[in-house]
Amino acid sequence: MDKPSTLLVHFDKGSAAMANEIKADLEGSDVAAKVEAMKRAVMLLLNGETLPTLFITIVRYVLPSEDHTIQKLLLLYLEIIDKRDAAGRVLPEMILICQNLRNNLQHPNEYIRGVTLRFLCRLSEPEVLEPLVPSILENLEHRHHFIRRHALSAISAIYRLPQGDQLIPDAPELVERALASEQDASARRNAFVMLCLCGTERAVAYLLSNAERVMEWPDLLQMAAVDLIRKVCRPPNHRADKGRYIKIILSLRSSPSTAVLYECAGAIVSLSSAPTAVRAAAETYCQLLSSQSDSNVRLILLDRLNELHTSHRDVMVDVVMDVLRALASPNLDVKRKVLDLVLDLLTPRNVEEVVLYLKKEVVKTQSGELDKGGEYRQMLVQAIHACAVEYPEVAGSVVHLLMDFLGDTNVAAAVDVVLFVREITETNPKLCVSMIQRLSDIFYQIRASRVCSIALWILGEYSLSLSEVESAIATIKQCLGDLPFFTISEEGETTDSSKPAQPVVNSVTVSSRRPVVLADGTYATQSAATEAISTPVTPGSLASTLNLRSLILSGDFFLAAVVACTLTKLVLRLEEVQRSKVEANKACTGALLVMTSILQLGLSSYLPQPIDNDSYDRIVLCVRLLCNTGDDLRRIWLQSCRQSFAKMLAEKQFRETEEMRAKAQISHAQPDDLIDFYHLKSRKGMSQLELEDEVQDDLKAATGGFTKETDDANRLNRILQLTGFSDPVYAEAFVTVHHYDIVLDVTVVNRTKETLQNLCLELATMGDLKLVDRPQNYTLAPESSKQVRANIKVSSTETGVIFGNIVYETSNVMERSVVVLNDIHIDIMDYISPATCADVTFRNMWAEFEWENKVAVNTVIQDEKKFLNHVIKSTNMKCLTPP
């Protein structure tokens, strides 16, 4: 027999002395001591002790007690103890408790009657229940609703036993009669649920006869009604009067209970795929989304909306603004899920509204009142970026607002903004001129090196007219400050190269000095100056504009190389658009001065780390290029970079399209599937919803919407044989690995002609695996089978082993028999599945974790692409870089 599952709480095991103490306390007259003794007895029984000598003591000294607590503990004790012997027969001493239970069922106290009726729901022994049936039925008409409620539950539980229809043959009829006259909400619900389980036709008749009054029912009964409708309309039933049931559910959408609303929405979708029904479900979920404050509830509702979106996208598009209102939630997970869902529902009709709403949310993040405002702003920027890439016409309304965040203290958000600006500049030429002008104006606000690098690349590539080029060069020079970056003078004299002619308010000049040996052997002092801002400065002040200078003086020579490349591109373009050779030469000279100053700084001993070789080579290349340029080099520098970027964007777009196609559900109709033409049917008496449903069903039948492709071959690969075919017990396991959980569904088959008792699947693990469940004992009839489920938690991705055996007893042999199981090896590959992530996210993770481990590989594969494909296939991974 299946034992009820219990919560495992640590408890010290009992001893003979403890059993004697319990016995002595139970035999005494102290009520408090009896209560404690009963509690200890129940805990010992739950932890596997048998306490066989205690039963008679309890019958003699505890059964007659009138104390409510003792009576409740007595019922718990009776629920836990084994009531059958090894042969499966009811123990003769169980008859001793029958008289006591009958007395309780006729007790003048309502509580004693109620808890006894509730206890009878847990009994499964017909021999014990049979003499109690008349008393149970009498309680159906008791004046107190508490007793009637539990009497109905007891009748339902007894009738559902294997021999229940013999114990109470007219149970459905009795319950139907009780339901008609009952007023208590819980009692009505228990009666209705009993009819749903044991007399479905009676429950349906009651529901349809009260269809007009369902809205007046209590919410418990409404929930039961929704469950019944789901049950009777589930395939293969497909009742002809499905329209009547859907009308009942639609009427329940005005119920004040949120639980009923949620169940109604789920039921509507399961019963009908008509657009009207789906829209009603979506509106209900959105209504709950805006009214519920619990983040977990909102996440569940968003999951339901996501499921609707996968199969009914056209309908979901209409509720996109209702979904967006959930961004008011303070929880970032809810916001992320809302944005992901909304981005999948974009259409040319709603994209402007969506972007306008997101724009307002971005403005809200500036106030600083929101918790984790920086992260939220980053999510909004990414969402607006996705909108603008798919619908370029909306980019103009948001790009200038977002560019204000290039100087954001949240570097990740600033990087997202600058990547968005870069992509829009390429894909939306109409906005290019205004964006370059705006970028030049706000460049001095940027504080992050990575953002500066990308912004400089944009200025270098997309500054095309004379005014844009001159403005970009002036901006870079302003942000670099006075040159050179440091000066060398005779010992004792310090010249401050970046000190302004006029005193600067709110800034302090910090000068670093160190002695150096000159070429002729004399000593000199080397100094470099930067401005340290002591109080907030105005945007126009010098200290706030020297962002490039401060980054380069902190040793960022990669950024210095980007500055050199940008200046080179700008000078080369200036030579093309500038008619005056003098102006072009002047700009070229200025650029060369900047580059040589950077090289001088990098090769000096002022900074703790000298310039790296890559940056040095890059800057020297730029110097040579400006001194001597050919047409081929000019074309590479001025055209090839942008062409490569355009190619990269096209590749990214292609990849995203391919992924969307792969995700799209492809369904095929079978050649012999029946197609029902609803136009040829009689439409008499059918509602609009039923007509729509007929059309949807026909379409699904024609396009294969009802057929679900299951990967049967893959399932078969996961079935492992645990015992041999000649063993008395055959077992095989189906292994499911889900994140950090492993579920073993073990099928156990009794191959013998005998009943196997106390059959137990004992498992143990090696590695970072941990068993969750305590093994249970089962009784297995001859040649019958049993499904046993074992849950295992994984604490790391190391390879683990699950091993064990099956232990059982038979009536002929007193000793326990053991069948040893084959080992189950859980491989790391089971945890890995191919996935994608954004390039920025990948770079961040690469910087955060220690990934690189050199592994020596022996292979006969000669081709790199073949080897890459081999690695991808072997490791269940995905290559993020386009081929």
CSV table of N, CA and C in Angstrom, one decimal, residues 484-488 494-498 509-517 524-531 549-557 597-611:
chain,number,residue,atom,x,y,z
A,484,PRO,N,52.5,69.4,-24.6
A,484,PRO,CA,52.5,67.9,-24.3
A,484,PRO,C,51.8,67.6,-23.0
A,485,PHE,N,51.7,66.3,-22.8
A,485,PHE,CA,51.0,65.8,-21.5
A,485,PHE,C,51.9,66.1,-20.3
A,486,PHE,N,53.2,66.2,-20.4
A,486,PHE,CA,54.1,66.5,-19.3
A,486,PHE,C,55.3,67.3,-19.9
A,487,THR,N,56.0,68.0,-19.0
A,487,THR,CA,57.1,68.8,-19.5
A,487,THR,C,58.3,68.4,-18.6
A,488,ILE,N,59.5,68.6,-19.2
A,488,ILE,CA,60.8,68.3,-18.5
A,488,ILE,C,61.5,69.7,-18.5
A,494,THR,N,59.3,73.7,-12.3
A,494,THR,CA,58.2,72.8,-12.8
A,494,THR,C,57.3,73.7,-13.7
A,495,THR,N,57.1,73.2,-14.9
A,495,THR,CA,56.1,73.9,-15.8
A,495,THR,C,54.9,73.0,-15.9
A,496,ASP,N,53.7,73.6,-15.7
A,496,ASP,CA,52.5,72.9,-15.7
A,496,ASP,C,51.8,73.0,-17.1
A,497,SER,N,51.9,71.9,-17.9
A,497,SER,CA,51.5,72.0,-19.3
A,497,SER,C,49.9,72.3,-19.4
A,498,SER,N,49.2,71.8,-18.5
A,498,SER,CA,47.7,71.9,-18.7
A,498,SER,C,47.1,73.0,-17.8
A,509,THR,N,44.7,71.9,-9.1
A,509,THR,CA,45.7,71.3,-10.0
A,509,THR,C,46.6,70.4,-9.2
A,510,VAL,N,46.6,69.1,-9.5
A,510,VAL,CA,47.5,68.2,-8.8
A,510,VAL,C,48.7,67.9,-9.7
A,511,SER,N,49.9,68.1,-9.3
A,511,SER,CA,51.1,68.0,-10.1
A,511,SER,C,51.9,66.8,-9.5
A,512,SER,N,52.4,65.9,-10.4
A,512,SER,CA,53.2,64.8,-9.9
A,512,SER,C,54.6,65.1,-10.5
A,513,ARG,N,55.7,64.9,-9.6
A,513,ARG,CA,57.0,65.2,-10.1
A,513,ARG,C,57.9,63.9,-9.8
A,514,ARG,N,58.9,63.7,-10.6
A,514,ARG,CA,59.9,62.7,-10.3
A,514,ARG,C,61.2,63.1,-11.0
A,515,PRO,N,62.4,62.8,-10.4
A,515,PRO,CA,63.6,63.1,-11.1
A,515,PRO,C,63.9,62.2,-12.2
A,516,VAL,N,64.5,62.7,-13.3
A,516,VAL,CA,64.9,61.9,-14.5
A,516,VAL,C,66.4,62.2,-14.9
A,517,VAL,N,67.0,61.3,-15.5
A,517,VAL,CA,68.4,61.6,-16.0
A,517,VAL,C,68.3,61.9,-17.5
A,524,ALA,N,67.0,66.3,-14.1
A,524,ALA,CA,65.9,67.3,-14.4
A,524,ALA,C,64.6,66.7,-13.7
A,525,THR,N,63.6,67.5,-13.5
A,525,THR,CA,62.3,67.1,-12.9
A,525,THR,C,61.3,66.9,-13.9
A,526,GLN,N,60.6,65.8,-13.9
A,526,GLN,CA,59.5,65.5,-14.9
A,526,GLN,C,58.2,65.6,-14.1
A,527,SER,N,57.3,66.4,-14.7
A,527,SER,CA,56.0,66.6,-14.1
A,527,SER,C,54.8,66.4,-15.1
A,528,ALA,N,53.7,65.9,-14.5
A,528,ALA,CA,52.5,65.9,-15.4
A,528,ALA,C,51.3,66.4,-14.5
A,529,ALA,N,50.4,67.1,-15.1
A,529,ALA,CA,49.4,67.7,-14.3
A,529,ALA,C,48.0,67.3,-14.8
A,530,THR,N,47.2,67.1,-13.8
A,530,THR,CA,45.7,66.8,-14.1
A,530,THR,C,44.9,67.7,-13.2
A,531,GLU,N,43.7,67.8,-13.5
A,531,GLU,CA,42.8,68.6,-12.6
A,531,GLU,C,42.0,67.6,-11.7
A,549,ARG,N,42.0,63.3,-21.6
A,549,ARG,CA,43.3,63.5,-21.0
A,549,ARG,C,43.4,62.7,-19.7
A,550,SER,N,42.3,62.8,-18.8
A,550,SER,CA,42.4,62.0,-17.6
A,550,SER,C,42.5,60.5,-17.8
A,551,LEU,N,41.8,60.0,-18.8
A,551,LEU,CA,41.8,58.6,-19.1
A,551,LEU,C,43.2,58.1,-19.6
A,552,ILE,N,43.8,59.0,-20.5
A,552,ILE,CA,45.1,58.6,-21.0
A,552,ILE,C,46.2,58.7,-19.9
A,553,LEU,N,46.1,59.7,-19.1
A,553,LEU,CA,47.1,59.8,-18.0
A,553,LEU,C,46.9,58.8,-16.9
A,554,SER,N,45.7,58.1,-16.9
A,554,SER,CA,45.6,56.9,-16.0
A,554,SER,C,46.2,55.6,-16.6
A,555,GLY,N,46.8,55.8,-17.8
A,555,GLY,CA,47.5,54.6,-18.5
A,555,GLY,C,46.7,53.9,-19.5
A,556,ASP,N,45.6,54.4,-20.0
A,556,ASP,CA,44.7,53.8,-21.0
A,556,ASP,C,45.2,54.1,-22.4
A,557,PHE,N,46.2,53.3,-22.8
A,557,PHE,CA,46.9,53.5,-24.1
A,557,PHE,C,46.1,52.9,-25.3
A,597,SER,N,52.9,63.3,-28.8
A,597,SER,CA,52.8,63.6,-27.4
A,597,SER,C,52.4,62.3,-26.6
A,598,ILE,N,51.5,61.5,-27.2
A,598,ILE,CA,51.1,60.3,-26.6
A,598,ILE,C,52.2,59.3,-26.6
A,599,LEU,N,53.0,59.2,-27.7
A,599,LEU,CA,54.2,58.3,-27.7
A,599,LEU,C,55.2,58.7,-26.7
A,600,GLN,N,55.4,60.0,-26.6
A,600,GLN,CA,56.4,60.6,-25.6
A,600,GLN,C,55.9,60.2,-24.2
A,601,LEU,N,54.6,60.3,-23.9
A,601,LEU,CA,54.1,60.0,-22.5
A,601,LEU,C,54.3,58.5,-22.3
A,602,GLY,N,54.0,57.7,-23.3
A,602,GLY,CA,54.1,56.2,-23.2
A,602,GLY,C,55.5,55.7,-23.0
A,603,LEU,N,56.4,56.4,-23.6
A,603,LEU,CA,57.8,55.9,-23.5
A,603,LEU,C,58.6,56.5,-22.3
A,604,SER,N,57.9,57.5,-21.6
A,604,SER,CA,58.6,58.1,-20.4
A,604,SER,C,58.4,57.2,-19.2
A,605,SER,N,59.1,57.6,-18.2
A,605,SER,CA,59.1,56.9,-16.9
A,605,SER,C,58.0,57.5,-16.0
A,606,TYR,N,57.2,58.4,-16.5
A,606,TYR,CA,56.3,59.1,-15.6
A,606,TYR,C,55.2,58.1,-15.1
A,607,LEU,N,54.6,57.3,-16.1
A,607,LEU,CA,53.6,56.4,-15.7
A,607,LEU,C,54.2,55.1,-15.3
A,608,PRO,N,53.5,54.4,-14.3
A,608,PRO,CA,54.1,53.1,-13.8
A,608,PRO,C,54.2,52.1,-14.9
A,609,GLN,N,53.2,52.1,-15.8
A,609,GLN,CA,53.3,51.1,-16.9
A,609,GLN,C,53.5,51.8,-18.2
A,610,PRO,N,54.6,51.4,-19.0
A,610,PRO,CA,54.8,52.0,-20.3
A,610,PRO,C,53.7,51.6,-21.3
A,611,ILE,N,53.7,52.2,-22.4
A,611,ILE,CA,52.8,51.9,-23.5
A,611,ILE,C,53.0,50.5,-24.0
